[in-house]
mmCIF file of C-alpha atoms in Angstrom:
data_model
loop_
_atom_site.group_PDB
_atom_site.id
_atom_site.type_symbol
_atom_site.label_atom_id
_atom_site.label_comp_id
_atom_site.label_asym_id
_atom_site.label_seq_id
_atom_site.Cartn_x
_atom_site.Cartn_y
_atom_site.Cartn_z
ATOM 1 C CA UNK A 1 53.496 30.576 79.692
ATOM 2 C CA UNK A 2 54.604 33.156 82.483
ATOM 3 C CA UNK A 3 53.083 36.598 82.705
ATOM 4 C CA UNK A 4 55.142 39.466 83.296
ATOM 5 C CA UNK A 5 54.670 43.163 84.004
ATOM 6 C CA UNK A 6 56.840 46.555 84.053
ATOM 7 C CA UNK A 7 57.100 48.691 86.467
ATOM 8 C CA UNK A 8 58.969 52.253 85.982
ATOM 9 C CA UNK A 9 59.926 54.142 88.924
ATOM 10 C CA UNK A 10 62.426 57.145 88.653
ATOM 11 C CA UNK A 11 62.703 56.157 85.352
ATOM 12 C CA UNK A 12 64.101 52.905 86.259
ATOM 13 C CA UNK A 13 62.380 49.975 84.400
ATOM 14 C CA UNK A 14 61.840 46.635 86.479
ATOM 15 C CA UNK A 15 59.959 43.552 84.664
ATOM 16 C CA UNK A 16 58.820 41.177 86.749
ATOM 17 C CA UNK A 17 57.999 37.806 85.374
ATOM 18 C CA UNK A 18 56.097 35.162 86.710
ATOM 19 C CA UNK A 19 53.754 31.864 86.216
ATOM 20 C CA UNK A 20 52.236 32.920 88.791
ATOM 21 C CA UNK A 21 49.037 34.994 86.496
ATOM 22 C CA UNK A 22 47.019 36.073 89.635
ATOM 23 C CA UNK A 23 50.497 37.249 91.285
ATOM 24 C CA UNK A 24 51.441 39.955 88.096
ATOM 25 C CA UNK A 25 47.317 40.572 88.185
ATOM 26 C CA UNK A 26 47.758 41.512 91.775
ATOM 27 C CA UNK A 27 50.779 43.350 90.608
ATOM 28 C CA UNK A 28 49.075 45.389 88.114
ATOM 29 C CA UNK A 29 46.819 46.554 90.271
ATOM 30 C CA UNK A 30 49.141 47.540 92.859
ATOM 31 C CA UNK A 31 51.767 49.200 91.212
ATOM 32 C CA UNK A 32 48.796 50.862 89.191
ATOM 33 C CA UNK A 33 50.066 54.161 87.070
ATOM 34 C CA UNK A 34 53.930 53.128 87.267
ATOM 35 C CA UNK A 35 52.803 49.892 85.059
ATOM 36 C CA UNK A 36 54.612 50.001 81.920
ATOM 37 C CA UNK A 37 53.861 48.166 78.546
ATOM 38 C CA UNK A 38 57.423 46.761 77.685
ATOM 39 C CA UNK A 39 59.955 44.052 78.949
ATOM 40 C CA UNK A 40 62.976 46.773 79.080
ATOM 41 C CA UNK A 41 65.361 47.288 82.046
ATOM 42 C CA UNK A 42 66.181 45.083 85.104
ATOM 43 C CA UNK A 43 64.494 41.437 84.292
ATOM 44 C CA UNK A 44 63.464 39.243 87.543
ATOM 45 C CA UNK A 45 61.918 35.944 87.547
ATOM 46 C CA UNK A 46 59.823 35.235 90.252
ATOM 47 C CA UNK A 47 58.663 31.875 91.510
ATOM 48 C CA UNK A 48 55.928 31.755 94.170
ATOM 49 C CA UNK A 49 56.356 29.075 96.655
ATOM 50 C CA UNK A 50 54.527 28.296 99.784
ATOM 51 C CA UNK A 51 55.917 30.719 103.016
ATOM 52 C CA UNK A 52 57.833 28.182 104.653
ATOM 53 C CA UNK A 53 59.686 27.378 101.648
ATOM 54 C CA UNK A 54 61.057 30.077 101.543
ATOM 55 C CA UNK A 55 63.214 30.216 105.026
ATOM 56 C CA UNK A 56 63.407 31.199 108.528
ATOM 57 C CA UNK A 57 60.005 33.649 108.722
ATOM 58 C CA UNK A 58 62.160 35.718 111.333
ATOM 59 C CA UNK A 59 65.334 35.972 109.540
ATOM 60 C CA UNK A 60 65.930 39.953 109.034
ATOM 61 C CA UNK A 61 67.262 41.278 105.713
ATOM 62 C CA UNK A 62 70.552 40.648 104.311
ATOM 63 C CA UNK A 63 72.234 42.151 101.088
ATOM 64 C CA UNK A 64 75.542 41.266 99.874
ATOM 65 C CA UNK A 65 77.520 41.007 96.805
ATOM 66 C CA UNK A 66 78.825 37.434 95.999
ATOM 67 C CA UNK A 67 80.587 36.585 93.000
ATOM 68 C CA UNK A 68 79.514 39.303 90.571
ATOM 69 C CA UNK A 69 75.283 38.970 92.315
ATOM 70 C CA UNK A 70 73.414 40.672 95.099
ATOM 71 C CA UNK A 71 72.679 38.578 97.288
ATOM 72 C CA UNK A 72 68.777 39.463 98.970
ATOM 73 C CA UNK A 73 67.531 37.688 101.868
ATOM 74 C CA UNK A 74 64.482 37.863 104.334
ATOM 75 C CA UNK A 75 62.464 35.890 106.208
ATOM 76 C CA UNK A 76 60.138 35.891 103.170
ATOM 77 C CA UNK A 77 62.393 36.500 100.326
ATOM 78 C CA UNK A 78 65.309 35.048 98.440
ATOM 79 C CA UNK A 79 66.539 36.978 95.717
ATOM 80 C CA UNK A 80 69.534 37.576 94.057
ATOM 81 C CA UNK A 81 70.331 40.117 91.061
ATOM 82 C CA UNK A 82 72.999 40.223 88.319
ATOM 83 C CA UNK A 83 73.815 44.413 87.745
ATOM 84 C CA UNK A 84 75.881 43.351 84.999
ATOM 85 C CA UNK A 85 73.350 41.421 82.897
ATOM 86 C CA UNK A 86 70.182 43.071 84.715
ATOM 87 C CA UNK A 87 68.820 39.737 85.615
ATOM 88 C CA UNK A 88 67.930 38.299 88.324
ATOM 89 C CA UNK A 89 66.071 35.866 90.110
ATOM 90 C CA UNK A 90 62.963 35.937 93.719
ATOM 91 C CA UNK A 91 62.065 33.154 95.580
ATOM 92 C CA UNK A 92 58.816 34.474 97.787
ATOM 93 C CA UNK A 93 55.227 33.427 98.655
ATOM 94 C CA UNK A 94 52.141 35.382 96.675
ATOM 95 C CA UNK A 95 52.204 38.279 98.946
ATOM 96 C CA UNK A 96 53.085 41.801 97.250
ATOM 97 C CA UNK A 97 55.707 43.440 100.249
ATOM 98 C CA UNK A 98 58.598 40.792 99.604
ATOM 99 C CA UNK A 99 59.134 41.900 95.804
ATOM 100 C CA UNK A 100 58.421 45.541 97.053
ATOM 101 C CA UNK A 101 61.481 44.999 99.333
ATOM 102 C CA UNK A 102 63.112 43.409 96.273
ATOM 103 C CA UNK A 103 62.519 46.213 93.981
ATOM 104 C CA UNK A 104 63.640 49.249 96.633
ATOM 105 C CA UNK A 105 66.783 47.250 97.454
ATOM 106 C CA UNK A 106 67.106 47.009 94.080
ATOM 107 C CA UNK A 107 66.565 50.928 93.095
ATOM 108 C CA UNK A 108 68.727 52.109 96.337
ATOM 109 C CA UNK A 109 71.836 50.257 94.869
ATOM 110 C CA UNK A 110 71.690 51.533 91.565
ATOM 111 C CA UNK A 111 70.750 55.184 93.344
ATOM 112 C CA UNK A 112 73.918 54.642 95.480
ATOM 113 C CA UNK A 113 76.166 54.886 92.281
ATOM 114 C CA UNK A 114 74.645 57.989 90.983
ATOM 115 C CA UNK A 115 74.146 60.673 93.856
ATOM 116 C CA UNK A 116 70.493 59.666 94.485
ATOM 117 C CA UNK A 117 68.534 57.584 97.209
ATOM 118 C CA UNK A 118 65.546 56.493 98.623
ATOM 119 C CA UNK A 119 64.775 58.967 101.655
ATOM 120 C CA UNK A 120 62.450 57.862 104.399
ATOM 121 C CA UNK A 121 59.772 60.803 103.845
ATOM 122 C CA UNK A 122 57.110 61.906 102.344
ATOM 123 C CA UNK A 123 57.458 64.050 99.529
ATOM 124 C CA UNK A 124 55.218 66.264 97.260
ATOM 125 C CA UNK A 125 54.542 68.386 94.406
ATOM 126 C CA UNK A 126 53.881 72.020 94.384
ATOM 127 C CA UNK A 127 53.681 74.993 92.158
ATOM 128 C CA UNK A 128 56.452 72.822 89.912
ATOM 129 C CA UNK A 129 58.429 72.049 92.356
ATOM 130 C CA UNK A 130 58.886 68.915 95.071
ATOM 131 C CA UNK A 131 59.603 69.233 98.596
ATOM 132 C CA UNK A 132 61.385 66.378 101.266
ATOM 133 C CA UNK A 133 59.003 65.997 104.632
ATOM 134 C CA UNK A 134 61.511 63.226 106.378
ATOM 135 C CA UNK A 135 60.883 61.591 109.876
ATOM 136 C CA UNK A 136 61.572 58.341 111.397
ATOM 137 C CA UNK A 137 58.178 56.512 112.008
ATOM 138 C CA UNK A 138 56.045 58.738 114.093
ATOM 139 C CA UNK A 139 57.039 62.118 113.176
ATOM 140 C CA UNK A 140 54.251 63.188 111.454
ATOM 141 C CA UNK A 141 55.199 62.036 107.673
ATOM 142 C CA UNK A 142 51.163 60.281 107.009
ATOM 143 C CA UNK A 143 49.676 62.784 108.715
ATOM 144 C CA UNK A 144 51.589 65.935 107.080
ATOM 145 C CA UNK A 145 50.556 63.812 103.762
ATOM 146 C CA UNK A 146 47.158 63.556 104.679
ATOM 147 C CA UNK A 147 46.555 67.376 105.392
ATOM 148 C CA UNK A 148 48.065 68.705 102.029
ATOM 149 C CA UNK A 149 45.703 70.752 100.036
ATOM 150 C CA UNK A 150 44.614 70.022 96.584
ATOM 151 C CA UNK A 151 46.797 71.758 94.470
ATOM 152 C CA UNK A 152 49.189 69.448 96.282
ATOM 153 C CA UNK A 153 50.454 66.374 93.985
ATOM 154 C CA UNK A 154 51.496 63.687 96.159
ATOM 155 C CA UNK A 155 54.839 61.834 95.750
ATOM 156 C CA UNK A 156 54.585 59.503 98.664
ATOM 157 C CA UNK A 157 53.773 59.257 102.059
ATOM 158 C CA UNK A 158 56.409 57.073 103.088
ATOM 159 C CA UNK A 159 59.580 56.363 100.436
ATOM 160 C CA UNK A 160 61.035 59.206 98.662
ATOM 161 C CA UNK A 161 62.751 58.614 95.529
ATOM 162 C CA UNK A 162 65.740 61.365 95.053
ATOM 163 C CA UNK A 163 67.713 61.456 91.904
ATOM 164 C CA UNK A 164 70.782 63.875 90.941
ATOM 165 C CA UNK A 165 70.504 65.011 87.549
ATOM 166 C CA UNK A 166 72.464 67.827 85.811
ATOM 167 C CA UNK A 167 70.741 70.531 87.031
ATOM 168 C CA UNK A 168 70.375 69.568 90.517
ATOM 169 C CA UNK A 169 68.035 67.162 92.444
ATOM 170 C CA UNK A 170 64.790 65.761 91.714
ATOM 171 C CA UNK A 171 62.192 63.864 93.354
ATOM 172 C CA UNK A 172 60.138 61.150 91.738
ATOM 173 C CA UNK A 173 56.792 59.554 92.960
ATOM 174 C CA UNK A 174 56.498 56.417 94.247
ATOM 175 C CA UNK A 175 54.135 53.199 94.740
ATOM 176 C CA UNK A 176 55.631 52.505 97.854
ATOM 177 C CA UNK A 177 52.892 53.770 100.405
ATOM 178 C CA UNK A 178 52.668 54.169 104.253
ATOM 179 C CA UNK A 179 50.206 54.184 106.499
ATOM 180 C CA UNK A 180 47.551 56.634 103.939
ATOM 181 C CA UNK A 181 47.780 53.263 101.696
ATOM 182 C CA UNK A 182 47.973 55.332 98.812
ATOM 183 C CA UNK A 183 50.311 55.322 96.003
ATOM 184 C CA UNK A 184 52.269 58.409 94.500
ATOM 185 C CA UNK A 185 51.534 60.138 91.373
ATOM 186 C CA UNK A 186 53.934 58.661 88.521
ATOM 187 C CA UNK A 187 55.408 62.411 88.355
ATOM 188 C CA UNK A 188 58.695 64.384 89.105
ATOM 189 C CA UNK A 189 59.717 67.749 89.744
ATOM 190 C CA UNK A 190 62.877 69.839 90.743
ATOM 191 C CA UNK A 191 63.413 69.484 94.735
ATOM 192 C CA UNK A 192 63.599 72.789 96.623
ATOM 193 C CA UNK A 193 63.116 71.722 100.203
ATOM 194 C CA UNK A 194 64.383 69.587 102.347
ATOM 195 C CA UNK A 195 62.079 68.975 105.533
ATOM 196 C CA UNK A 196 62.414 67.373 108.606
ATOM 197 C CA UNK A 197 59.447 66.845 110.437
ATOM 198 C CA UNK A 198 58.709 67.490 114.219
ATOM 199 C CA UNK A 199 55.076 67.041 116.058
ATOM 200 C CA UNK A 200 54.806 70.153 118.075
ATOM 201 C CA UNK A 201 51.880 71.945 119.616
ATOM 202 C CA UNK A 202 52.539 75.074 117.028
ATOM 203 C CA UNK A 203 53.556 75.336 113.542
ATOM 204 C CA UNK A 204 57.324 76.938 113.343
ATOM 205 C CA UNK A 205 59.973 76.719 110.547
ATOM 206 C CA UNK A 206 63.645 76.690 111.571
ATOM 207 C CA UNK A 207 66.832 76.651 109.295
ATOM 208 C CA UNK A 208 69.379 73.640 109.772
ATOM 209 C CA UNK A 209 72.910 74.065 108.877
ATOM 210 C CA UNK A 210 74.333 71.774 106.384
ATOM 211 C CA UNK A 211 76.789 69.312 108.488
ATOM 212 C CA UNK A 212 73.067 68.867 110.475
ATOM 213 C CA UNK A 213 71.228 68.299 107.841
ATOM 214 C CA UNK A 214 73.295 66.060 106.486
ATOM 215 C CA UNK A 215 73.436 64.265 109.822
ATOM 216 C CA UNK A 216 69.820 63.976 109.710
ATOM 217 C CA UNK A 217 69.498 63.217 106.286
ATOM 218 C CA UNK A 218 72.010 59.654 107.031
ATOM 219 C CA UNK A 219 69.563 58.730 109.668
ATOM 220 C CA UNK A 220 66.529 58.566 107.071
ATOM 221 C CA UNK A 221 67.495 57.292 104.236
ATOM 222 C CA UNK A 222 67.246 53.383 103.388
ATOM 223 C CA UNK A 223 70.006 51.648 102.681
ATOM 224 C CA UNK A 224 70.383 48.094 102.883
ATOM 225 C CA UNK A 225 73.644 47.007 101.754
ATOM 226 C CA UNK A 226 76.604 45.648 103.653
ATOM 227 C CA UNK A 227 79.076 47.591 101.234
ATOM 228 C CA UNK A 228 81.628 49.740 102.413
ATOM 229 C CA UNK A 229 82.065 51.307 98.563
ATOM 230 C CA UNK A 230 78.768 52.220 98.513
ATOM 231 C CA UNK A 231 78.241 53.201 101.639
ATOM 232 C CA UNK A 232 80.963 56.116 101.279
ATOM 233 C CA UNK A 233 78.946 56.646 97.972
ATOM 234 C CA UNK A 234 75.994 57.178 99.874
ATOM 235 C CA UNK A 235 77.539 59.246 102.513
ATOM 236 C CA UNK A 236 79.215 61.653 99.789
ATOM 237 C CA UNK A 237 75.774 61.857 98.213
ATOM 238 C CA UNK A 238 74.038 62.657 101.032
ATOM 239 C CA UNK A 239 76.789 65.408 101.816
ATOM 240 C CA UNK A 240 76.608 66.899 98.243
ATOM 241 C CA UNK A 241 72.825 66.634 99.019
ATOM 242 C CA UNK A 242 72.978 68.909 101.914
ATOM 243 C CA UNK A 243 75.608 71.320 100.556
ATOM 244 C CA UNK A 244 72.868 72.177 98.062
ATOM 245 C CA UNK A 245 69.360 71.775 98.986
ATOM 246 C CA UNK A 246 68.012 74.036 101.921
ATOM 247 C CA UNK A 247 66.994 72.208 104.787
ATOM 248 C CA UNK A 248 64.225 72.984 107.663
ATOM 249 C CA UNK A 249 62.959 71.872 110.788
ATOM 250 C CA UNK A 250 59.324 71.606 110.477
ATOM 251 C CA UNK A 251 57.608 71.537 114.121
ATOM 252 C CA UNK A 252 53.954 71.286 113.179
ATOM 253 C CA UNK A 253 50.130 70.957 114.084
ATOM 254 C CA UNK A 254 47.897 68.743 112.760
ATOM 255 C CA UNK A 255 46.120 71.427 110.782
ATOM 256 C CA UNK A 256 46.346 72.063 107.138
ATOM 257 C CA UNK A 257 47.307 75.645 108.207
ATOM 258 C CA UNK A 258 50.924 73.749 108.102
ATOM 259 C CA UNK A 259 51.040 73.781 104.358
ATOM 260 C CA UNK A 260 51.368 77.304 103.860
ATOM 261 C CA UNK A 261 54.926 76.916 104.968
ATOM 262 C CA UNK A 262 55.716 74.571 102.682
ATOM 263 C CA UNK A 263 54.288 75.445 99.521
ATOM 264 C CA UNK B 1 107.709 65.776 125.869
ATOM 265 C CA UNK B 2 106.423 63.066 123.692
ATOM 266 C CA UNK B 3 104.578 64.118 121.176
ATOM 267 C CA UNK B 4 101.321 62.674 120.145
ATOM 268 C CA UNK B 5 100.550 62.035 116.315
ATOM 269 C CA UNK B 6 96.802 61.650 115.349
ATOM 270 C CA UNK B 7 95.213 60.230 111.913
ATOM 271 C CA UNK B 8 91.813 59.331 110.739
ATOM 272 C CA UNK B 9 91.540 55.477 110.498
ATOM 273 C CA UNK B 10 90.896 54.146 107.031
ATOM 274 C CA UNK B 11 87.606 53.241 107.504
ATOM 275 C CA UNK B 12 85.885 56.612 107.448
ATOM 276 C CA UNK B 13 84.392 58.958 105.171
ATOM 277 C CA UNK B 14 84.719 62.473 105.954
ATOM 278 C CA UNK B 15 83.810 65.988 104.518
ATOM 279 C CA UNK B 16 84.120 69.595 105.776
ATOM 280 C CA UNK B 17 80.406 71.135 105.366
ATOM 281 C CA UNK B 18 80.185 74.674 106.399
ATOM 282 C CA UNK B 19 82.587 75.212 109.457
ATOM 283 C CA UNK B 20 81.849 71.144 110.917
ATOM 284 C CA UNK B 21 83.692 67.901 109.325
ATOM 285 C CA UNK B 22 80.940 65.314 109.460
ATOM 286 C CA UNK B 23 82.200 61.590 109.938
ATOM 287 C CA UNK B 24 81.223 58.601 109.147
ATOM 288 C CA UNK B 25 81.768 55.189 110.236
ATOM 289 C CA UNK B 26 81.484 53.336 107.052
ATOM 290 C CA UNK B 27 81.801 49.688 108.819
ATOM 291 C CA UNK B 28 78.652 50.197 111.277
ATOM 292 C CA UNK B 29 77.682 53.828 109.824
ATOM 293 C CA UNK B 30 77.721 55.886 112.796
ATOM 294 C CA UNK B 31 77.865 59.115 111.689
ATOM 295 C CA UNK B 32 79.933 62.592 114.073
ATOM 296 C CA UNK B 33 79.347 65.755 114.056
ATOM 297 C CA UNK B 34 82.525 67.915 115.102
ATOM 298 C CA UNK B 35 82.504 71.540 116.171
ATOM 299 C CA UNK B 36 84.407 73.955 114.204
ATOM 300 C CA UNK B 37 87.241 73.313 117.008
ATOM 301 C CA UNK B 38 87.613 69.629 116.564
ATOM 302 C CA UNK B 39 87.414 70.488 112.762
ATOM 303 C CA UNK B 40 90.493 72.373 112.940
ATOM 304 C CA UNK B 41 91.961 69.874 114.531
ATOM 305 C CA UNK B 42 90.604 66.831 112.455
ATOM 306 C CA UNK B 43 91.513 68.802 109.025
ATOM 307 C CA UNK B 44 95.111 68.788 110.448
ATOM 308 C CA UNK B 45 95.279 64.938 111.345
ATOM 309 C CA UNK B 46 97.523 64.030 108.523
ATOM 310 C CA UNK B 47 99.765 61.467 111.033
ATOM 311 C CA UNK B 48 102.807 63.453 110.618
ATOM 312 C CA UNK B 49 102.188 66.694 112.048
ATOM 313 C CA UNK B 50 102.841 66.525 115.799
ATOM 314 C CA UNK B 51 99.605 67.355 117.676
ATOM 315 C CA UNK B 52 100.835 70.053 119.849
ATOM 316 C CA UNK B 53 101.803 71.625 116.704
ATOM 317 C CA UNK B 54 97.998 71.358 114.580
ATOM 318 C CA UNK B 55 96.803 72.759 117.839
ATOM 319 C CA UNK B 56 99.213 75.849 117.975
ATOM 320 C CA UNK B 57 98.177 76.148 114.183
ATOM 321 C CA UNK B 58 95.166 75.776 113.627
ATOM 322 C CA UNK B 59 93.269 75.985 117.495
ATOM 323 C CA UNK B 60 95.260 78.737 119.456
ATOM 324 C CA UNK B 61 95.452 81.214 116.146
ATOM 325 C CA UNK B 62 92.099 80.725 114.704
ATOM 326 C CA UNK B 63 90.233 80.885 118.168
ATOM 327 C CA UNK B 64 92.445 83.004 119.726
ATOM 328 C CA UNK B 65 93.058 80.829 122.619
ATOM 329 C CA UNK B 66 95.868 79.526 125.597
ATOM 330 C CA UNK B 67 97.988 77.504 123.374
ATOM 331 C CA UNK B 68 98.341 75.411 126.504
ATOM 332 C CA UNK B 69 94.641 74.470 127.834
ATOM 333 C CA UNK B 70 93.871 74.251 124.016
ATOM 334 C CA UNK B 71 96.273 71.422 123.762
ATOM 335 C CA UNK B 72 94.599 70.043 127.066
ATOM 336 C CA UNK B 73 91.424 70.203 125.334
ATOM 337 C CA UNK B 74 92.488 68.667 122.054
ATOM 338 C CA UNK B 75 94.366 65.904 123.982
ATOM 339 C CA UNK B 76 90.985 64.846 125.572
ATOM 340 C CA UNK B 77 89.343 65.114 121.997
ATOM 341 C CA UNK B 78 91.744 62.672 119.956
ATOM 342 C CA UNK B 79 91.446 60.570 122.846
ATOM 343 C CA UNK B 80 87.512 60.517 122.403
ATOM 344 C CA UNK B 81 87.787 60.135 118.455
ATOM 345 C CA UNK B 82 90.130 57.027 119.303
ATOM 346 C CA UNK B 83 87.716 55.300 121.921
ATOM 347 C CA UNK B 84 85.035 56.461 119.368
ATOM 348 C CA UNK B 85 87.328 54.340 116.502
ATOM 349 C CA UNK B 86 87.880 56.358 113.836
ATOM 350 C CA UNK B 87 90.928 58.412 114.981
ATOM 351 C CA UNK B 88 94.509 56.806 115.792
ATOM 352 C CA UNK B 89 96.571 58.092 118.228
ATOM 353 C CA UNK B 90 100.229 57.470 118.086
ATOM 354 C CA UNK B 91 103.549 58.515 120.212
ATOM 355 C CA UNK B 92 105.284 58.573 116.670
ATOM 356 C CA UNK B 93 104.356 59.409 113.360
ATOM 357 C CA UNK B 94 101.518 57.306 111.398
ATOM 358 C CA UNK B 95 102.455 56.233 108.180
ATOM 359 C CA UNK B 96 99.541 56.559 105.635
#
């Protein structure tokens, strides 16, 4: 009998089903408050096989759409996923970042087709709102996460999760952590801010223009797909994205002084 | 004279954000920023409009410069866009 567990990010339902008990157990715990109690949405079956049945350990990620399926592959994955039915199928070993990978490809393609995407950034909650704090690996995104106050809800420290809705933009938490190793809150809140972060020996706050921004903003986010009709979808959104929400450089100090910017 | 004829290559996605057109190479996703100059001229890329004659247009008006060393200028652009590969240049017009 397999075991099976929901997870609900951005409002985007994922079960994953295994026989695998120890793997959805692991699961559980890691994808803690975003664990739902229903088999609705996307459906994947995963078997767990030993790592070198699974393919070249060094192969680097591929996603492409073959005959109605994405097709997902990594040196420790092999996936593939039906949009149409919502089913799919992952081949990986009993470790949890393959069907993390799975899950994030999985949520950018279906964020692709509706204005949204996964941004790399840390993100957060404050007075009812969310801000963006984006940076390629280095710029300051754990460490800006690390200093927020307590009033501060944190949305990640790594992967945001931006969604278009009818009244503009909002950011959701996510499990996906960076280097803190801790998980979002299961939350969302309007975005106001879009931040890009800068280590600097001061803490300074400088308007970007919108063709920047959005310049910026197609650097960071993740997209994984070889898709030339998404990728203009993705490009448009990230436009409309910039067009609308202000965006800042943020040169900053490791102090917590920093947040009073922000919030 | 020849005349040169420009267009965007199929392959792009484009949009006008503030004064700048940002572009983007959807095959490797390289993505250009281009002054409110190149822009001008850009927005006026259609294939079928003679380059000399976007420039007069849209550059020498607009920014109130030579007619002449803007068309220099906007010769050396296209010519960057092409090597670049998402602009075509052509001695004729470029059917869409």
């Amino acid at each position: 009998m397999t075991a099976h567990l929901t997870v609900a990010i951005g409002g985007l339902l994922i079960s994953i089903h295994s026989d695998n008990r120890e793997f959805i157990a692991m699961l559980e715990q890691r994808y803690g408050n975003f664990v739902r109690q229903t088999q609705a949405g996307i459906r994947l079956e995963v078997e767990i096989v030993e790592p070198r049945a699974v393919g070249d350990p060094e192969e680097d990620l591929h996603v492409n759409f073959e005959s109605g399926c994405w097709m997902m592959r990594r040196g420790d994955f092999l996936a593939c996923w039906d949009p149409a039915s919502g089913r799919g199928a992952v081949r990986q070993s009993a470790y949890p970042y393959a069907i993390d990978s799975v899950m994030r490809i999985i949520h950018s393609l279906m964020l692709a087709r509706s204005g949204g995407f996964l941004l790399h950034a840390a993100s957060a909650m404050c007075g009812g709102h969310a801000v963006l704090l984006s940076g390629v690996s280095g710029a300051g995104k754990t460490t800006i996460a690390r200093l927020a106050p307590p009033e501060v809800t944190l949305l990640s420290d790594e992967i945001s999760y931006v969604r278009r809705g009818a009244n503009g933009y909002m950011a959701f938490g996510t499990p996906f952590a960076g280097e803190l190793g801790v998980s979002g809150e299961d939350v969302s809140a309007p975005l106001s801010a879009l931040y890009f972060l800068a280590k600097a020996p001061h803490n300074q706050l400088r308007p970007i223009a919108p063709a920047a921004a959005a310049r910026m903003l197609l650097r960071n986010i993740l997209f994984f797909a070889a898709d030339p009709i998404l990728v203009q979808e993705l490009f448009r959104s990230a436009c409309q994205f910039a067009a609308r929400v202000p965006a800042h450089e943020l040169c900053f100090r490791p102090d917590a002084e920093v947040w009073r910017l922000i919030a | 004279m020849s005349e040169l004829y420009v267009r965007p290559i199929r392959d792009i996605a484009a949009r006008m954000l503030g004064e700048e057109v940002i572009v983007m190479a959807v095959r490797d996703s390289r993505v250009f920023s281009l002054n409110p100059t190149a822009s001008a001229i850009w927005s006026g890329a259609d294939g079928v409009t003679p380059l000399r004659e976007i420039v007069a247009r849209r550059v020498a008006c607009e920014f109130e410069v030579d007619a002449d060393a803007a068309y220099q200028d906007a010769v050396a652009l296209v010519e960057e866009l092409a090597r670049e590969g998402i602009l075509q240049i052509s001695d004729g017009p470029i059917p869409e």
